[in-house]
Amino acid sequence: MPLIQAQNISKNYRVGDQEVPALKGISFEIGEGAFAAFVGPSGSGKSTLLNLIGCLDHPSSGTLLVHGTDISTLSRSAAATFRGEHLGFVFQDFNLVPVLSVYENIEYPLLMVRGWSQDKRREQVNKMIAAVGMTEQANKRPDQLSGGQKQRVAVARALVGEPKLVLADEPTANLDHDTAYRVLNLMKAMRNDFGTSFIFSTHDPKIMQEAEQIFTLEDGRLNPQGVAA
Ligand SMILES: Nc1ncnc2c1ncn2[C@@H]1O[C@H](COP(=O)(O)OP(=O)(O)OP(=O)(O)O)[C@@H](O)[C@H]1O
Ligand SMILES: [Mg+2]
């Protein structure tokens, strides 16, 4: 079963009494274990598409299957449950909770959705902190960390619930060149070690170079020239 099957997806935003078309009928498949990127100019629809795959919004038409579930019709609460069970998110600006420590930020998704015991949570959080090399900073708050360290915490937070898929919207945009490479290599190692699939939206040539599948969006359409297996 492919991880993602998108058939003729369209998305219109309503702005006042106008409909703004952001995606204009796109179809694609992404397999399990992917390290895939959506690229294209600003406004081409990359974030819109990631938000649809992430069950943060509904397509206006078309079918979107994620791991066999038709997410285009999920209710709000069903979408929240689906996100908690199957998806992790990494954002451009890290989105850590400022008043929580590194440990608590990573533990947070487990408190939201999982009925795990405290011992199981502690074991899993410590495993992820070690995996991203942040054990020594476990008690620090985000404002005591560098950008790269913050993004490593965000990667651990995205992966702590052992999701099938992590969606990363421009995760390297606020990182310097070397730090971006380190975070990117970390994500690839996580894919290799845990089998988690990654889908990026990006303008970053480093991600394009590391991606194993690239989809190019232009003005809400997939450019068939840009689809590489
Ligand atoms: N919430 C919204 N309401 C109205 N229009 C929106 C909304 N979000 C996005 N759009 C419009 O949809 C189109 C696609 O936007 P999107 O954010 O998906 O582009 P993008 O490829 O992620 O761009 P960037 O590279 O700048 O992040 C744009 O025309 C944008 O103005
Ligand atoms: Mg975007």
GROMACS .gro file of C-alpha atoms in nm, residues 38-213:
model
  176
   38PHE     CA    1   0.789   1.939  -0.279
   39VAL     CA    2   0.970   2.231  -0.436
   40GLY     CA    3   0.863   2.532  -0.642
   41PRO     CA    4   0.829   2.910  -0.629
   42SER     CA    5   0.677   3.097  -0.338
   43GLY     CA    6   0.298   3.070  -0.357
   44SER     CA    7   0.304   2.755  -0.571
   45GLY     CA    8   0.109   2.557  -0.309
   46LYS     CA    9   0.373   2.362  -0.115
   47SER     CA   10   0.256   2.449   0.236
   48THR     CA   11  -0.107   2.412   0.132
   49LEU     CA   12  -0.035   2.058   0.019
   50LEU     CA   13   0.160   1.969   0.334
   51ASN     CA   14  -0.129   2.103   0.543
   52LEU     CA   15  -0.370   1.877   0.355
   53ILE     CA   16  -0.149   1.570   0.401
   54GLY     CA   17  -0.113   1.671   0.766
   55CYS     CA   18  -0.493   1.675   0.814
   56LEU     CA   19  -0.474   2.040   0.915
   57ASP     CA   20  -0.712   2.134   0.634
   58HIS     CA   21  -0.949   1.964   0.387
   59PRO     CA   22  -0.907   1.952   0.008
   60SER     CA   23  -1.187   2.129  -0.181
   61SER     CA   24  -1.211   1.826  -0.410
   62GLY     CA   25  -1.024   1.508  -0.492
   63THR     CA   26  -0.922   1.210  -0.282
   64LEU     CA   27  -0.629   1.198  -0.044
   65LEU     CA   28  -0.537   0.865   0.113
   66VAL     CA   29  -0.272   0.860   0.385
   67HIS     CA   30  -0.174   0.509   0.483
   68GLY     CA   31  -0.502   0.391   0.329
   69THR     CA   32  -0.725   0.633   0.524
   70ASP     CA   33  -0.927   0.883   0.322
   71ILE     CA   34  -0.839   1.195   0.513
   72SER     CA   35  -1.037   1.430   0.288
   73THR     CA   36  -1.353   1.352   0.481
   74LEU     CA   37  -1.228   1.319   0.842
   75SER     CA   38  -1.409   1.523   1.107
   76ARG     CA   39  -1.206   1.770   1.313
   77SER     CA   40  -1.170   1.534   1.605
   78ALA     CA   41  -1.098   1.231   1.386
   79ALA     CA   42  -0.830   1.437   1.210
   80ALA     CA   43  -0.674   1.528   1.547
   81THR     CA   44  -0.666   1.162   1.648
   82PHE     CA   45  -0.518   1.063   1.311
   83ARG     CA   46  -0.247   1.328   1.346
   84GLY     CA   47  -0.163   1.213   1.696
   85GLU     CA   48  -0.133   0.850   1.593
   86HIS     CA   49   0.037   0.872   1.256
   87LEU     CA   50   0.198   1.211   1.193
   88GLY     CA   51   0.480   1.430   1.321
   89PHE     CA   52   0.552   1.790   1.225
   90VAL     CA   53   0.868   2.000   1.194
   91PHE     CA   54   0.832   2.371   1.121
   92GLN     CA   55   1.057   2.645   0.989
   93ASP     CA   56   1.051   2.837   1.318
   94PHE     CA   57   1.080   2.530   1.544
   95ASN     CA   58   0.754   2.597   1.737
   96LEU     CA   59   0.886   2.476   2.072
   97VAL     CA   60   0.693   2.568   2.385
   98PRO     CA   61   0.910   2.839   2.549
   99VAL     CA   62   0.824   2.761   2.913
  100LEU     CA   63   0.894   2.388   2.880
  101SER     CA   64   1.236   2.222   2.899
  102VAL     CA   65   1.385   2.020   2.614
  103TYR     CA   66   1.264   1.703   2.790
  104GLU     CA   67   0.912   1.841   2.842
  105ASN     CA   68   0.884   1.967   2.483
  106ILE     CA   69   0.965   1.621   2.353
  107GLU     CA   70   0.733   1.450   2.602
  108TYR     CA   71   0.442   1.681   2.518
  109PRO     CA   72   0.293   1.489   2.220
  110LEU     CA   73   0.289   1.171   2.429
  111LEU     CA   74   0.081   1.344   2.697
  112MET     CA   75  -0.168   1.460   2.434
  113VAL     CA   76  -0.260   1.135   2.271
  114ARG     CA   77  -0.089   0.829   2.412
  115GLY     CA   78  -0.206   0.628   2.707
  116TRP     CA   79   0.153   0.536   2.788
  117SER     CA   80   0.272   0.482   3.145
  118GLN     CA   81   0.513   0.734   3.294
  119ASP     CA   82   0.798   0.481   3.278
  120LYS     CA   83   0.735   0.405   2.911
  121ARG     CA   84   0.717   0.777   2.835
  122ARG     CA   85   1.042   0.847   3.016
  123GLU     CA   86   1.219   0.567   2.831
  124GLN     CA   87   1.093   0.685   2.494
  125VAL     CA   88   1.170   1.054   2.557
  126ASN     CA   89   1.523   0.971   2.674
  127LYS     CA   90   1.575   0.750   2.369
  128MET     CA   91   1.476   1.035   2.138
  129ILE     CA   92   1.683   1.295   2.326
  130ALA     CA   93   1.985   1.067   2.288
  131ALA     CA   94   1.907   1.004   1.920
  132VAL     CA   95   1.927   1.377   1.845
  133GLY     CA   96   2.231   1.430   2.069
  134MET     CA   97   2.062   1.658   2.324
  135THR     CA   98   2.099   1.457   2.646
  136GLU     CA   99   2.319   1.719   2.810
  137GLN     CA  100   2.066   1.993   2.731
  138ALA     CA  101   1.759   1.799   2.850
  139ASN     CA  102   1.676   2.047   3.126
  140LYS     CA  103   1.739   2.364   2.926
  141ARG     CA  104   1.463   2.586   2.789
  142PRO     CA  105   1.440   2.669   2.417
  143ASP     CA  106   1.576   3.025   2.467
  144GLN     CA  107   1.899   2.870   2.596
  145LEU     CA  108   1.953   2.674   2.271
  146SER     CA  109   2.099   2.753   1.929
  147GLY     CA  110   1.878   2.731   1.620
  148GLY     CA  111   2.022   2.394   1.524
  149GLN     CA  112   1.970   2.258   1.875
  150LYS     CA  113   1.609   2.382   1.871
  151GLN     CA  114   1.545   2.208   1.542
  152ARG     CA  115   1.699   1.885   1.675
  153VAL     CA  116   1.455   1.904   1.967
  154ALA     CA  117   1.173   1.961   1.717
  155VAL     CA  118   1.284   1.654   1.521
  156ALA     CA  119   1.282   1.447   1.842
  157ARG     CA  120   0.937   1.582   1.929
  158ALA     CA  121   0.809   1.493   1.581
  159LEU     CA  122   0.940   1.136   1.613
  160VAL     CA  123   0.869   1.057   1.978
  161GLY     CA  124   0.526   0.906   1.909
  162GLU     CA  125   0.677   0.680   1.640
  163PRO     CA  126   0.468   0.829   1.357
  164LYS     CA  127   0.461   0.675   1.012
  165LEU     CA  128   0.523   1.012   0.851
  166VAL     CA  129   0.691   1.341   0.939
  167LEU     CA  130   0.591   1.654   0.749
  168ALA     CA  131   0.858   1.923   0.748
  169ASP     CA  132   0.773   2.266   0.604
  170GLU     CA  133   1.102   2.443   0.519
  171PRO     CA  134   1.279   2.292   0.822
  172THR     CA  135   1.621   2.430   0.727
  173ALA     CA  136   1.513   2.783   0.632
  174ASN     CA  137   1.628   2.938   0.961
  175LEU     CA  138   1.951   2.738   0.992
  176ASP     CA  139   2.299   2.818   0.868
  177HIS     CA  140   2.455   2.595   0.602
  178ASP     CA  141   2.641   2.349   0.827
  179THR     CA  142   2.363   2.327   1.084
  180ALA     CA  143   2.109   2.265   0.809
  181TYR     CA  144   2.319   1.974   0.684
  182ARG     CA  145   2.346   1.831   1.034
  183VAL     CA  146   1.969   1.847   1.090
  184LEU     CA  147   1.906   1.701   0.746
  185ASN     CA  148   2.148   1.415   0.803
  186LEU     CA  149   1.983   1.353   1.138
  187MET     CA  150   1.642   1.324   0.970
  188LYS     CA  151   1.779   1.083   0.712
  189ALA     CA  152   1.937   0.873   0.986
  190MET     CA  153   1.599   0.866   1.161
  191ARG     CA  154   1.436   0.749   0.841
  192ASN     CA  155   1.698   0.476   0.809
  193ASP     CA  156   1.682   0.370   1.176
  194PHE     CA  157   1.310   0.400   1.247
  195GLY     CA  158   1.161   0.366   0.896
  196THR     CA  159   0.976   0.697   0.938
  197SER     CA  160   0.888   0.862   0.606
  198PHE     CA  161   0.970   1.230   0.557
  199ILE     CA  162   0.801   1.478   0.324
  200PHE     CA  163   0.949   1.826   0.292
  201SER     CA  164   0.843   2.154   0.146
  202THR     CA  165   1.156   2.349   0.062
  203HIS     CA  166   1.355   2.603  -0.135
  204ASP     CA  167   1.680   2.459   0.000
  205PRO     CA  168   1.913   2.300  -0.259
  206LYS     CA  169   2.062   2.084   0.019
  207ILE     CA  170   1.726   1.915   0.080
  208MET     CA  171   1.671   1.876  -0.296
  209GLN     CA  172   2.008   1.704  -0.318
  210GLU     CA  173   1.928   1.462  -0.034
  211ALA     CA  174   1.566   1.395  -0.136
  212GLU     CA  175   1.501   1.067  -0.311
  213GLN     CA  176   1.185   1.193  -0.480
   0.00000   0.00000   0.00000
